[in-house]
Short mmCIF file of C-alpha atoms in Angstrom, two decimals:
data_model
loop_
_atom_site.label_atom_id
_atom_site.label_comp_id
_atom_site.label_asym_id
_atom_site.label_seq_id
_atom_site.Cartn_x
_atom_site.Cartn_y
_atom_site.Cartn_z
CA MET A 270 -0.14 -0.16 0.01
CA GLY A 271 1.46 3.12 -1.05
CA ASN A 272 0.97 6.67 0.31
CA ARG A 273 -2.01 8.42 -1.13
CA ALA A 274 -0.28 11.56 -1.54
CA CYS A 275 1.84 9.97 -4.25
CA GLY A 276 -0.95 8.37 -6.17
CA PRO A 277 -2.46 9.61 -9.46
CA GLY A 278 -5.88 10.14 -7.31
CA TRP A 279 -4.21 13.04 -5.31
CA THR A 280 -3.64 15.05 -8.38
CA ALA A 281 -7.13 14.93 -9.34
CA GLU A 282 -8.40 15.73 -6.02
CA LEU A 283 -5.92 18.84 -5.95
CA SER A 284 -7.03 19.95 -9.47
CA VAL A 285 -10.61 19.88 -8.01
CA VAL A 286 -9.99 21.80 -4.93
CA ASN A 287 -7.83 24.40 -7.06
CA HIS A 288 -10.87 24.81 -9.48
CA LEU A 289 -13.14 25.30 -6.46
CA MET A 290 -10.80 27.94 -5.02
CA GLY A 291 -10.60 29.79 -8.36
CA ARG A 292 -14.36 29.75 -8.72
CA LEU A 293 -14.57 31.25 -5.16
CA ILE A 294 -12.21 33.94 -6.01
CA GLU A 295 -14.24 34.68 -9.03
CA LEU A 296 -17.29 34.90 -6.94
CA ASN A 297 -15.40 37.50 -4.70
CA THR A 298 -14.98 39.73 -7.76
CA LEU A 299 -18.88 40.00 -7.83
CA PHE A 300 -18.60 42.71 -4.94
CA ASP A 301 -16.24 44.95 -7.15
CA ASN A 302 -19.25 45.04 -9.81
CA ARG A 303 -20.06 48.90 -8.88
CA VAL A 304 -23.18 48.64 -11.14
CA LEU A 305 -24.54 45.69 -9.26
CA LEU A 306 -23.86 47.01 -5.88
CA VAL A 307 -25.39 50.35 -6.65
CA SER A 308 -28.62 48.69 -8.24
CA LEU A 309 -29.04 46.71 -5.04
CA VAL A 310 -28.49 49.72 -3.00
CA ALA A 311 -31.44 51.36 -4.81
CA CYS A 312 -33.72 48.46 -4.32
CA PHE A 313 -32.83 48.22 -0.59
CA LEU A 314 -33.15 51.87 -0.10
CA ALA A 315 -36.55 51.98 -1.90
CA GLN A 316 -37.66 49.04 0.40
CA GLY A 317 -36.58 51.08 3.49
CA ILE A 318 -38.34 54.19 2.00
CA LYS A 319 -41.56 51.99 1.58
CA PHE A 320 -41.37 50.74 5.12
CA PHE A 321 -41.18 54.45 6.42
CA VAL A 322 -44.09 55.42 4.08
CA ASP A 323 -46.35 52.55 5.51
CA VAL A 324 -45.59 53.46 8.94
CA VAL A 325 -46.55 57.16 8.33
CA GLN A 326 -49.77 56.07 6.48
CA GLN A 327 -50.76 53.20 8.90
CA ARG A 328 -49.50 54.63 11.87
CA LYS A 329 -47.97 51.26 13.05
CA VAL A 330 -44.81 49.35 12.36
CA ASN A 331 -45.26 46.50 9.89
CA PHE A 332 -41.91 44.72 9.09
CA ARG A 333 -43.64 42.46 6.52
CA VAL A 334 -43.65 45.66 4.30
CA LEU A 335 -39.81 45.19 3.97
CA PHE A 336 -40.07 41.91 2.39
CA GLY A 337 -43.28 42.21 0.37
CA SER A 338 -44.30 43.63 -3.04
CA GLY A 339 -46.22 46.39 -3.96
CA GLY A 340 -46.27 49.96 -2.24
CA MET A 341 -44.53 53.31 -2.59
CA PRO A 342 -41.79 53.27 -4.21
CA SER A 343 -41.45 50.48 -6.55
CA SER A 344 -38.24 48.61 -5.50
CA HIS A 345 -38.25 46.66 -8.63
CA SER A 346 -38.16 49.65 -10.69
CA ALA A 347 -35.50 51.29 -8.49
CA LEU A 348 -33.55 48.04 -9.06
CA VAL A 349 -33.82 47.78 -12.95
CA THR A 350 -33.64 51.52 -13.57
CA ALA A 351 -30.36 51.82 -11.67
CA LEU A 352 -29.14 48.75 -13.53
CA ALA A 353 -29.97 50.11 -16.89
CA VAL A 354 -28.42 53.61 -16.01
CA GLY A 355 -25.36 52.06 -14.64
CA VAL A 356 -24.91 49.88 -17.65
CA GLY A 357 -25.39 52.78 -19.90
CA GLN A 358 -22.97 55.02 -17.89
CA THR A 359 -20.23 52.41 -17.95
CA LEU A 360 -20.60 50.57 -21.44
CA GLY A 361 -22.21 53.49 -23.25
CA TRP A 362 -25.66 54.34 -24.17
CA ASP A 363 -25.22 52.90 -27.68
CA SER A 364 -24.03 49.52 -26.21
CA PRO A 365 -25.97 46.33 -26.74
CA GLU A 366 -25.75 45.66 -22.99
CA PHE A 367 -27.64 48.93 -22.37
CA ALA A 368 -30.38 47.90 -24.81
CA ILE A 369 -30.69 44.56 -23.11
CA ALA A 370 -31.03 46.19 -19.63
CA LEU A 371 -33.41 48.91 -20.74
CA ILE A 372 -35.79 46.31 -22.30
CA PHE A 373 -35.62 44.31 -19.25
CA ALA A 374 -36.63 47.42 -17.11
CA ILE A 375 -39.34 48.24 -19.24
CA ILE A 376 -40.56 44.68 -19.22
CA VAL A 377 -40.28 44.68 -15.27
CA MET A 378 -41.98 47.90 -14.85
CA TYR A 379 -44.88 47.26 -17.06
CA ASP A 380 -45.39 43.82 -15.12
CA ALA A 381 -45.24 45.81 -11.92
CA ALA A 382 -47.84 48.35 -12.76
CA GLY A 383 -49.90 46.37 -15.24
CA VAL A 384 -50.17 42.65 -14.63
CA ARG A 385 -49.53 42.40 -10.80
CA GLN A 386 -51.70 45.36 -10.29
CA ALA A 387 -54.56 43.69 -11.95
CA ALA A 388 -53.75 40.56 -10.19
CA GLY A 389 -54.01 42.57 -6.91
CA LYS A 390 -57.27 44.15 -8.08
CA GLN A 391 -58.77 40.52 -8.74
CA ALA A 392 -57.64 39.39 -5.32
CA ARG A 393 -59.39 42.37 -3.66
CA ILE A 394 -62.58 41.60 -5.56
CA LEU A 395 -62.42 37.80 -4.72
CA ASN A 396 -61.81 38.53 -1.05
CA GLN A 397 -64.60 40.81 -0.96
CA MET A 398 -67.01 38.10 -2.56
CA MET A 399 -65.60 35.53 -0.20
CA ASP A 400 -66.26 37.70 2.79
CA GLU A 401 -69.82 38.35 1.56
CA PHE A 402 -70.63 34.96 0.83
CA PHE A 403 -69.39 33.15 3.88
CA GLN A 404 -70.45 35.88 6.15
CA THR A 405 -73.10 33.39 7.70
CA HIS A 406 -70.95 30.25 7.25
CA GLU A 407 -67.55 29.38 8.68
CA PHE A 408 -64.80 29.76 6.40
CA SER A 409 -61.09 29.22 7.45
CA GLU A 410 -59.17 29.66 4.06
CA GLU A 411 -56.45 32.31 4.12
CA ARG A 412 -57.25 35.65 2.18
CA LEU A 413 -55.61 36.54 -1.01
CA ILE A 414 -52.62 38.88 -0.98
CA GLU A 415 -53.97 42.09 -2.66
CA LEU A 416 -51.04 44.27 -2.70
CA LEU A 417 -48.94 42.73 -5.42
CA GLY A 418 -48.29 45.51 -7.98
CA HIS A 419 -47.77 49.09 -7.94
CA THR A 420 -49.58 52.13 -9.36
CA PRO A 421 -47.97 53.73 -12.44
CA PHE A 422 -46.96 56.57 -10.05
CA GLN A 423 -44.94 54.16 -7.64
CA VAL A 424 -43.36 52.78 -10.61
CA ILE A 425 -42.30 56.19 -11.92
CA VAL A 426 -40.97 57.21 -8.51
CA GLY A 427 -39.08 54.07 -8.09
CA ALA A 428 -37.57 54.53 -11.42
CA LEU A 429 -36.53 57.93 -10.61
CA LEU A 430 -35.11 56.91 -7.41
CA GLY A 431 -32.86 54.19 -9.11
CA ALA A 432 -31.78 56.63 -11.90
CA VAL A 433 -30.79 59.35 -9.51
CA ILE A 434 -28.96 56.85 -7.22
CA SER A 435 -27.06 55.37 -10.20
CA TRP A 436 -26.26 58.74 -11.91
CA PHE A 437 -24.50 59.98 -8.77
CA ALA A 438 -22.98 56.56 -7.64
CA VAL A 439 -21.77 55.05 -10.88
CA PRO A 440 -18.59 56.84 -12.28
CA VAL A 441 -18.72 57.65 -16.01
#
């Protein structure tokens, strides 16, 4: 029986370890991506603002707002707009990457103000129907989530927030 360190399997294992270490180092460079970081900051800042707007409106603290969708401003819009503006600033407004980011942002914002807003309205109507129908009967089902999307104004404010944050935080 020979020493395992001398066998051919050891070289293969060392190669796998080196490969994994290289991948971890590559992953570490993710934190050097200024456009990504600024986009995430815009998203988290919008969620924080949304939390404080909800506290002022409801006069009570609801931590679920920090992790939920809907509300003022749209954190999705802030994220994708900061991303698109950051890509435009760093790679050029005429780059294919900016075009991709812009189209992606438009789709996300359209979805937030259109499809998800409509789904929220449907949930509100269904909840009302269930309340009226089961007023005299016991019903233990969970209510549908009504705040799914955003009003166009919430989307625009989120987009402006993302654009402003990116414009000042990402160097040209």
